[in-house]
Amino acid sequence: MATEEILVIGAGVVGASVAYHLTQLGHDRVTVLDARRRTVLPGSTGLAPGFVGQLSATSELAALARDSVATYRALSESGPTAAFWQVGCLEIATTPARMEQAHRDVEHGRHLGIEARVVDAAEAVALAPALVDAEHALGALHISSDGAADPAALTHALVDAAERGGARFRFNTPVLALETEGSRIVGVRAGKDGKLRRANQVVLATGIWGPVLAADAGVRLPMVDVQHPYLFTAELPELDDTPIDAPIVRYPDQAVYTRRHGRRYGLGSYAHAPLPLAPSPTLTSAELPFRETDFGTAITEATALVPAFREAPLERRLNGVFALTPDEIPLAGPAAEVAGLWFAEASWVTHAGGIGRQIANMLLKTGNLLVDPERLAPGRFATWSDEEIRATALGHYQGIYDVH
């Protein structure tokens, strides 16, 4: 039986990025398996708002995000359809303390290689008049090199580019279990018949479903799935099909973020109690029912803050699930317990390009790493209890806003 040298499980933005970067390095013995149809993205990728912000409290996240921007720009410039727009980001200061923080962030960004500047309220409003609250804005941090992605288009671009490089994608092929012999992985059982597909290296990039599959191999993934609201206005007559033409806008003190999506505006909020979700193999989508009792207050306050949402009729309300870790840094690297098993988990669109490059370089032992592998090691919380992992990750839910 033929052996695939590298098997990637999950064809969302992270798994597609891993395959893409492997082929960019000249490695074409890559197969990606996913239960989804080629044109559908039922995981977190398909629900992501597409914000790509580079400034972070940690140098690791900043390095991954900067590399993601470079990857997404290259794809958009070389592909037939744009999937990333470098429109910049505004972090609105509504208090004197946040203005002081903005000036510190300029210095912090300089140390990370990210150019930022502080603008006054008038310039902030001029840059994004529909999204900046002129009555409360004192000024803003402006990062011109940040951008916004269309996560679905971006994922399709990564898949297409990886396929041109020799990677094989097998859609409609659910992975049922990881197959191990002793302390080494030998492949996965996939498809309706549970056929064994052998591989020397298996990369798990299944997002919120990661802990379920990892448990098959006796590995605990230290991540917590959480629910998160995002909503859209109805299509507005003053907007056309231009995907985005102004910076993405964040209100750090209110934990609100917003952007244009073509003929609509979108908005999300972290200003609610964290809502964890236990992953289940029977869960087929990262979108859950939107409950007013969970998100209503946060959404009411957010829509009152952002000018475009004060009068516009609201339309689609999303409750999307994504994964958090106790330190808000992805889990990327080999499993300590099972040889040949790798993880590319708990990564957002913001960092997926960089995570794909990091994993590809680690698998192929090129030595060209973006981040110290120990900082991403999936086993870095091995001594933590399940309760410590859960409590710490959920405790960072609102605080994650200042890290990403």
Short mmCIF file of C-alpha atoms in Angstrom, two decimals:
data_model
loop_
_atom_site.label_atom_id
_atom_site.label_comp_id
_atom_site.label_asym_id
_atom_site.label_seq_id
_atom_site.Cartn_x
_atom_site.Cartn_y
_atom_site.Cartn_z
CA MET A 1 0.00 0.00 0.00
CA ALA A 2 1.29 3.43 -0.93
CA THR A 3 2.18 5.68 1.98
CA GLU A 4 1.49 9.40 1.92
CA GLU A 5 4.46 11.13 3.42
CA ILE A 6 2.38 13.95 4.95
CA LEU A 7 -1.36 13.78 5.60
CA VAL A 8 -3.19 16.95 6.68
CA ILE A 9 -6.58 16.61 8.36
CA GLY A 10 -8.76 19.66 7.82
CA ALA A 11 -9.03 21.91 4.75
CA GLY A 12 -9.99 25.13 6.48
CA VAL A 13 -7.68 28.12 6.24
CA VAL A 14 -5.06 26.56 8.54
CA GLY A 15 -4.89 23.13 6.90
CA ALA A 16 -4.89 24.73 3.44
CA SER A 17 -2.06 27.01 4.55
CA VAL A 18 0.03 24.05 5.75
CA ALA A 19 -0.45 22.28 2.40
CA TYR A 20 0.29 25.47 0.47
CA HIS A 21 3.54 26.16 2.30
CA LEU A 22 4.68 22.55 1.98
CA THR A 23 4.27 22.75 -1.80
CA GLN A 24 5.96 26.15 -1.87
CA LEU A 25 8.97 24.41 -0.33
CA GLY A 26 8.89 21.84 -3.13
CA HIS A 27 7.23 19.02 -1.20
CA ASP A 28 4.35 17.60 -3.25
CA ARG A 29 3.60 14.37 -1.37
CA VAL A 30 0.78 15.98 0.58
CA THR A 31 -2.84 14.86 0.91
CA VAL A 32 -5.50 16.88 2.71
CA LEU A 33 -8.67 15.18 3.96
CA ASP A 34 -11.87 16.96 5.00
CA ALA A 35 -15.47 15.97 5.62
CA ARG A 36 -16.72 19.16 3.95
CA ARG A 37 -17.69 19.72 0.37
CA ARG A 38 -15.21 21.73 -1.66
CA THR A 39 -17.44 24.79 -1.85
CA VAL A 40 -18.67 24.82 1.77
CA LEU A 41 -16.81 25.93 4.90
CA PRO A 42 -18.77 24.72 7.95
CA GLY A 43 -15.93 25.28 10.42
CA SER A 44 -14.70 28.45 12.09
CA THR A 45 -13.04 29.63 8.86
CA GLY A 46 -16.39 30.06 7.13
CA LEU A 47 -17.68 32.29 9.93
CA ALA A 48 -14.56 34.37 10.54
CA PRO A 49 -14.90 38.15 10.07
CA GLY A 50 -11.52 38.25 8.31
CA PHE A 51 -9.66 40.76 10.50
CA VAL A 52 -5.87 40.52 10.14
CA GLY A 53 -4.26 42.67 12.80
CA GLN A 54 -0.52 42.39 13.38
CA LEU A 55 0.11 44.26 16.63
CA SER A 56 0.05 41.93 19.61
CA ALA A 57 1.18 41.77 23.20
CA THR A 58 3.42 38.83 22.26
CA SER A 59 6.20 38.82 19.69
CA GLU A 60 5.17 35.32 18.59
CA LEU A 61 1.68 36.36 17.51
CA ALA A 62 3.05 39.47 15.84
CA ALA A 63 5.56 37.42 13.82
CA LEU A 64 2.87 34.96 12.71
CA ALA A 65 0.48 37.76 11.76
CA ARG A 66 3.13 39.67 9.81
CA ASP A 67 3.93 36.54 7.84
CA SER A 68 0.22 35.95 7.24
CA VAL A 69 -0.09 39.41 5.73
CA ALA A 70 2.83 38.65 3.40
CA THR A 71 1.29 35.31 2.39
CA TYR A 72 -2.18 36.74 1.80
CA ARG A 73 -0.84 39.67 -0.20
CA ALA A 74 1.14 37.33 -2.43
CA LEU A 75 -1.91 35.15 -3.04
CA SER A 76 -4.16 38.10 -3.82
CA GLU A 77 -1.63 39.63 -6.18
CA SER A 78 -1.02 36.39 -8.08
CA GLY A 79 -4.56 35.00 -8.15
CA PRO A 80 -7.52 35.85 -10.38
CA THR A 81 -9.59 37.18 -7.44
CA ALA A 82 -8.48 39.27 -4.48
CA ALA A 83 -8.94 37.69 -1.08
CA PHE A 84 -7.06 40.19 1.11
CA TRP A 85 -7.12 43.99 1.22
CA GLN A 86 -4.46 45.94 3.10
CA VAL A 87 -6.84 48.68 4.24
CA GLY A 88 -5.30 49.27 7.67
CA CYS A 89 -6.80 49.24 11.15
CA LEU A 90 -8.02 51.92 13.55
CA GLU A 91 -8.09 51.25 17.30
CA ILE A 92 -10.38 53.92 18.66
CA ALA A 93 -9.54 55.62 21.96
CA THR A 94 -12.62 56.74 23.88
CA THR A 95 -10.75 57.52 27.12
CA PRO A 96 -7.56 59.42 27.97
CA ALA A 97 -6.06 56.17 29.28
CA ARG A 98 -6.57 54.50 25.91
CA MET A 99 -4.95 57.46 24.15
CA GLU A 100 -1.92 57.03 26.40
CA GLN A 101 -1.94 53.32 25.53
CA ALA A 102 -2.02 54.19 21.84
CA HIS A 103 1.22 56.14 22.18
CA ARG A 104 2.82 53.19 24.02
CA ASP A 105 1.59 50.88 21.27
CA VAL A 106 3.43 52.93 18.66
CA GLU A 107 6.68 52.20 20.50
CA HIS A 108 5.72 48.57 21.04
CA GLY A 109 4.97 48.21 17.35
CA ARG A 110 8.33 49.70 16.45
CA HIS A 111 10.06 46.99 18.48
CA LEU A 112 8.02 44.35 16.62
CA GLY A 113 8.72 45.84 13.19
CA ILE A 114 5.17 47.13 12.79
CA GLU A 115 4.69 50.79 11.89
CA ALA A 116 1.86 52.56 13.71
CA ARG A 117 0.90 56.16 14.46
CA VAL A 118 -1.58 58.04 16.61
CA VAL A 119 -4.18 60.11 14.76
CA ASP A 120 -6.61 62.66 16.16
CA ALA A 121 -10.38 62.21 16.24
CA ALA A 122 -10.97 64.15 13.03
CA GLU A 123 -8.60 61.98 11.01
CA ALA A 124 -10.03 58.80 12.51
CA VAL A 125 -13.53 59.86 11.46
CA ALA A 126 -12.29 60.83 7.98
CA LEU A 127 -10.69 57.40 7.50
CA ALA A 128 -13.85 55.45 8.43
CA PRO A 129 -16.81 57.82 8.85
CA ALA A 130 -19.47 55.10 8.98
CA LEU A 131 -17.70 53.21 11.74
CA VAL A 132 -16.03 55.78 14.00
CA ASP A 133 -18.12 57.37 16.73
CA ALA A 134 -17.27 61.06 16.32
CA GLU A 135 -18.92 62.00 19.62
CA HIS A 136 -16.78 59.72 21.76
CA ALA A 137 -13.53 59.24 19.81
CA LEU A 138 -10.57 61.11 21.26
CA GLY A 139 -8.22 59.73 18.62
CA ALA A 140 -6.97 56.36 17.42
CA LEU A 141 -4.01 54.11 16.81
CA HIS A 142 -3.62 53.66 13.05
CA ILE A 143 -1.79 50.62 11.64
CA SER A 144 -1.79 51.06 7.87
CA SER A 145 -0.33 47.62 7.05
CA ASP A 146 -3.15 45.65 8.70
CA GLY A 147 -5.93 44.36 6.53
CA ALA A 148 -9.09 42.36 5.99
CA ALA A 149 -9.55 39.02 4.30
CA ASP A 150 -12.43 37.18 2.74
CA PRO A 151 -11.79 33.90 4.63
CA ALA A 152 -13.67 31.74 2.13
CA ALA A 153 -11.94 33.26 -0.92
CA LEU A 154 -8.61 33.11 0.91
CA THR A 155 -9.04 29.43 1.72
CA HIS A 156 -10.03 28.61 -1.84
CA ALA A 157 -6.96 30.50 -3.09
CA LEU A 158 -4.70 28.51 -0.74
CA VAL A 159 -6.29 25.23 -1.86
CA ASP A 160 -5.94 26.10 -5.55
CA ALA A 161 -2.30 27.16 -5.15
CA ALA A 162 -1.48 24.02 -3.15
CA GLU A 163 -3.09 21.84 -5.80
CA ARG A 164 -1.04 23.55 -8.50
CA GLY A 165 2.01 22.66 -6.40
CA GLY A 166 1.04 18.98 -6.34
CA ALA A 167 -1.02 18.62 -3.16
CA ARG A 168 -4.15 16.43 -3.29
CA PHE A 169 -7.36 17.45 -1.55
CA ARG A 170 -9.95 14.78 -0.75
CA PHE A 171 -13.25 16.39 0.17
CA ASN A 172 -16.32 14.50 1.42
CA THR A 173 -13.87 12.30 3.28
CA PRO A 174 -14.47 12.49 7.04
CA VAL A 175 -11.67 11.27 9.29
CA LEU A 176 -13.17 8.83 11.79
CA ALA A 177 -10.12 8.05 13.91
CA LEU A 178 -6.37 8.36 14.16
CA GLU A 179 -4.55 5.03 13.83
CA THR A 180 -1.53 4.35 16.04
CA GLU A 181 0.83 1.46 16.60
CA GLY A 182 2.58 1.73 19.92
CA SER A 183 3.63 5.31 20.36
CA ARG A 184 3.66 6.17 16.63
CA ILE A 185 0.89 7.26 14.30
CA VAL A 186 0.56 5.18 11.15
CA GLY A 187 -2.37 6.90 9.49
CA VAL A 188 -6.06 7.64 9.81
CA ARG A 189 -9.31 5.84 9.18
CA ALA A 190 -11.38 7.96 6.82
CA GLY A 191 -14.33 7.90 4.49
CA LYS A 192 -17.63 6.08 4.82
CA ASP A 193 -15.87 2.72 4.88
CA GLY A 194 -13.30 3.76 7.49
CA LYS A 195 -10.47 2.77 5.17
CA LEU A 196 -6.98 3.07 6.64
CA ARG A 197 -4.93 5.73 4.90
CA ARG A 198 -1.33 5.35 5.92
CA ALA A 199 1.02 8.26 6.47
CA ASN A 200 4.42 8.89 8.00
CA GLN A 201 3.33 12.29 9.33
CA VAL A 202 -0.20 13.43 10.18
CA VAL A 203 -1.06 17.10 10.82
CA LEU A 204 -4.29 17.78 12.68
CA ALA A 205 -5.78 21.13 11.59
CA THR A 206 -9.43 20.54 12.44
CA GLY A 207 -10.14 23.61 14.54
CA ILE A 208 -12.84 23.14 17.18
CA TRP A 209 -12.94 19.39 16.47
CA GLY A 210 -9.24 18.95 17.27
CA PRO A 211 -9.62 17.66 20.84
CA VAL A 212 -12.03 14.92 19.73
CA LEU A 213 -9.62 13.40 17.21
CA ALA A 214 -6.55 13.97 19.37
CA ALA A 215 -8.18 11.96 22.14
CA ASP A 216 -8.22 8.94 19.80
CA ALA A 217 -4.45 8.93 20.01
CA GLY A 218 -4.43 9.51 23.75
CA VAL A 219 -3.41 13.16 23.45
CA ARG A 220 -5.09 16.00 25.32
CA LEU A 221 -5.25 19.27 23.40
CA PRO A 222 -5.20 22.21 25.85
CA MET A 223 -7.85 24.34 24.18
CA VAL A 224 -11.40 25.43 24.90
CA ASP A 225 -14.12 26.01 22.32
CA VAL A 226 -16.10 29.22 22.87
CA GLN A 227 -19.13 30.84 21.26
CA HIS A 228 -18.95 34.33 19.79
CA PRO A 229 -21.51 36.72 18.22
CA TYR A 230 -21.17 38.52 14.91
CA LEU A 231 -23.92 40.30 13.01
CA PHE A 232 -24.53 42.09 9.73
CA THR A 233 -26.69 44.97 8.62
CA ALA A 234 -29.03 44.42 5.71
CA GLU A 235 -27.69 45.47 2.33
CA LEU A 236 -27.55 49.26 2.26
CA PRO A 237 -28.36 51.41 -0.81
CA GLU A 238 -25.33 53.67 -0.32
CA LEU A 239 -22.91 50.73 -0.61
CA ASP A 240 -21.78 48.87 -3.74
CA ASP A 241 -19.97 45.57 -4.24
CA THR A 242 -16.58 46.96 -3.25
CA PRO A 243 -15.50 44.44 -0.55
CA ILE A 244 -13.96 47.02 1.77
CA ASP A 245 -12.74 50.58 1.29
CA ALA A 246 -11.92 51.79 4.81
CA PRO A 247 -9.84 50.51 7.72
CA ILE A 248 -11.18 47.83 9.99
CA VAL A 249 -12.18 49.52 13.24
CA ARG A 250 -11.75 48.28 16.80
CA TYR A 251 -12.99 49.74 20.08
CA PRO A 252 -10.66 48.10 22.62
CA ASP A 253 -12.31 49.52 25.75
CA GLN A 254 -15.72 48.31 24.61
CA ALA A 255 -14.43 45.01 23.10
CA VAL A 256 -16.19 45.78 19.80
CA TYR A 257 -14.86 45.48 16.24
CA THR A 258 -16.46 46.32 12.90
CA ARG A 259 -15.81 46.47 9.14
CA ARG A 260 -17.45 46.75 5.76
CA HIS A 261 -18.46 43.57 3.88
CA GLY A 262 -19.42 44.80 0.43
CA ARG A 263 -23.02 46.05 0.62
CA ARG A 264 -23.23 45.39 4.38
CA TYR A 265 -21.42 46.23 7.57
CA GLY A 266 -20.42 43.62 10.13
CA LEU A 267 -19.82 43.86 13.86
CA GLY A 268 -18.69 41.59 16.68
CA SER A 269 -18.42 41.94 20.44
CA TYR A 270 -16.58 40.21 23.27
CA ALA A 271 -18.50 42.14 25.94
CA HIS A 272 -20.47 39.18 27.26
CA ALA A 273 -19.89 36.27 29.60
CA PRO A 274 -17.79 33.57 27.89
CA LEU A 275 -19.81 30.62 26.64
CA PRO A 276 -17.77 27.43 26.36
CA LEU A 277 -18.84 24.51 24.19
CA ALA A 278 -17.81 20.89 24.67
CA PRO A 279 -16.66 19.56 21.28
CA SER A 280 -18.53 16.58 19.93
CA PRO A 281 -18.01 14.30 16.93
CA THR A 282 -21.70 14.79 16.10
CA LEU A 283 -21.28 18.56 15.73
CA THR A 284 -21.22 19.27 12.00
CA SER A 285 -20.98 23.07 11.99
CA ALA A 286 -19.19 25.79 13.94
CA GLU A 287 -22.36 27.89 13.77
CA LEU A 288 -24.86 27.51 16.62
CA PRO A 289 -28.24 29.18 17.19
CA PHE A 290 -27.99 32.84 18.15
CA ARG A 291 -29.62 33.41 21.53
CA GLU A 292 -30.66 36.89 22.59
CA THR A 293 -30.35 35.89 26.25
CA ASP A 294 -26.62 35.27 25.73
CA PHE A 295 -25.66 38.12 23.42
CA GLY A 296 -28.51 40.64 23.39
CA THR A 297 -27.08 43.18 25.84
CA ALA A 298 -23.62 43.12 24.25
CA ILE A 299 -25.05 43.56 20.77
CA THR A 300 -27.36 46.40 21.84
CA GLU A 301 -24.43 48.30 23.34
CA ALA A 302 -22.20 47.61 20.33
CA THR A 303 -24.75 48.75 17.75
CA ALA A 304 -25.33 51.95 19.73
CA LEU A 305 -21.59 52.64 19.59
CA VAL A 306 -20.99 52.24 15.84
CA PRO A 307 -22.65 54.91 13.64
CA ALA A 308 -23.52 52.60 10.73
CA PHE A 309 -25.48 50.32 13.03
CA ARG A 310 -27.59 52.94 14.79
CA GLU A 311 -30.18 53.27 12.04
CA ALA A 312 -29.48 50.42 9.63
CA PRO A 313 -31.76 47.37 9.77
CA LEU A 314 -30.01 44.29 11.10
CA GLU A 315 -30.02 41.04 9.20
CA ARG A 316 -27.94 37.94 9.82
CA ARG A 317 -26.87 37.16 13.39
CA LEU A 318 -24.14 34.58 13.82
CA ASN A 319 -23.10 32.54 16.83
CA GLY A 320 -19.77 31.10 15.75
CA VAL A 321 -17.47 28.81 17.70
CA PHE A 322 -13.68 29.13 17.81
CA ALA A 323 -10.89 27.77 20.00
CA LEU A 324 -8.92 29.46 22.78
CA THR A 325 -5.76 28.37 24.59
CA PRO A 326 -4.70 29.44 28.10
CA ASP A 327 -2.07 31.85 26.71
CA GLU A 328 -3.98 32.76 23.53
CA ILE A 329 -1.15 31.40 21.37
CA PRO A 330 -1.86 28.60 18.82
CA LEU A 331 -0.91 24.97 19.34
CA ALA A 332 1.51 24.20 16.53
CA GLY A 333 4.10 21.45 16.45
CA PRO A 334 4.61 17.75 17.18
CA ALA A 335 2.77 15.81 19.85
CA ALA A 336 5.14 14.76 22.63
CA GLU A 337 3.22 11.53 23.21
CA VAL A 338 2.83 10.19 19.66
CA ALA A 339 5.62 10.23 17.07
CA GLY A 340 4.55 11.52 13.68
CA LEU A 341 1.47 13.35 14.98
CA TRP A 342 1.47 17.14 14.54
CA PHE A 343 -0.97 19.87 15.46
CA ALA A 344 -1.90 23.17 13.80
CA GLU A 345 -4.74 24.10 16.12
CA ALA A 346 -6.35 27.11 17.84
CA SER A 347 -5.19 29.47 15.09
CA TRP A 348 -7.24 32.32 13.67
CA VAL A 349 -7.23 33.61 10.10
CA THR A 350 -4.95 36.33 11.50
CA HIS A 351 -2.15 33.83 12.08
CA ALA A 352 -3.00 30.97 9.71
CA GLY A 353 -0.53 32.00 7.01
CA GLY A 354 2.32 32.13 9.50
CA ILE A 355 1.29 28.89 11.21
CA GLY A 356 1.25 27.11 7.84
CA ARG A 357 4.79 28.30 7.11
CA GLN A 358 6.00 27.39 10.61
CA ILE A 359 4.62 23.84 10.43
CA ALA A 360 5.89 23.28 6.88
CA ASN A 361 9.40 24.36 7.83
CA MET A 362 9.35 22.21 10.96
CA LEU A 363 8.13 19.14 9.05
CA LEU A 364 10.79 19.56 6.38
CA LYS A 365 13.47 20.57 8.91
CA THR A 366 14.53 23.64 6.93
CA GLY A 367 15.57 25.59 10.01
CA ASN A 368 13.67 28.67 8.79
CA LEU A 369 11.27 29.19 11.68
CA LEU A 370 9.22 32.28 12.47
CA VAL A 371 8.82 31.48 16.15
CA ASP A 372 10.65 29.47 18.80
CA PRO A 373 8.91 26.05 18.61
CA GLU A 374 8.72 25.84 22.39
CA ARG A 375 6.38 28.85 22.46
CA LEU A 376 3.91 27.01 20.22
CA ALA A 377 4.47 23.48 21.58
CA PRO A 378 1.14 21.65 22.07
CA GLY A 379 2.49 20.08 25.26
CA ARG A 380 3.39 23.32 27.02
CA PHE A 381 0.46 22.91 29.42
CA ALA A 382 1.14 19.25 30.20
CA THR A 383 1.27 19.86 33.95
CA TRP A 384 -2.00 21.84 34.00
CA SER A 385 -5.27 20.25 35.04
CA ASP A 386 -8.28 20.33 32.72
CA GLU A 387 -9.94 22.82 35.06
CA GLU A 388 -6.91 25.13 35.05
CA ILE A 389 -6.83 25.07 31.25
CA ARG A 390 -10.52 25.79 30.98
CA ALA A 391 -10.63 28.53 33.63
CA THR A 392 -7.55 30.33 32.33
CA ALA A 393 -8.62 30.22 28.69
CA LEU A 394 -12.13 31.46 29.47
CA GLY A 395 -10.71 34.13 31.76
CA HIS A 396 -8.88 35.56 28.76
CA TYR A 397 -11.96 35.67 26.51
CA GLN A 398 -12.55 39.40 26.80
CA GLY A 399 -8.85 40.11 27.30
CA ILE A 400 -8.05 38.38 24.02
CA TYR A 401 -9.15 41.61 22.41
CA ASP A 402 -5.98 43.37 23.52
CA VAL A 403 -3.76 40.50 22.36
CA HIS A 404 -5.02 40.07 18.79
#
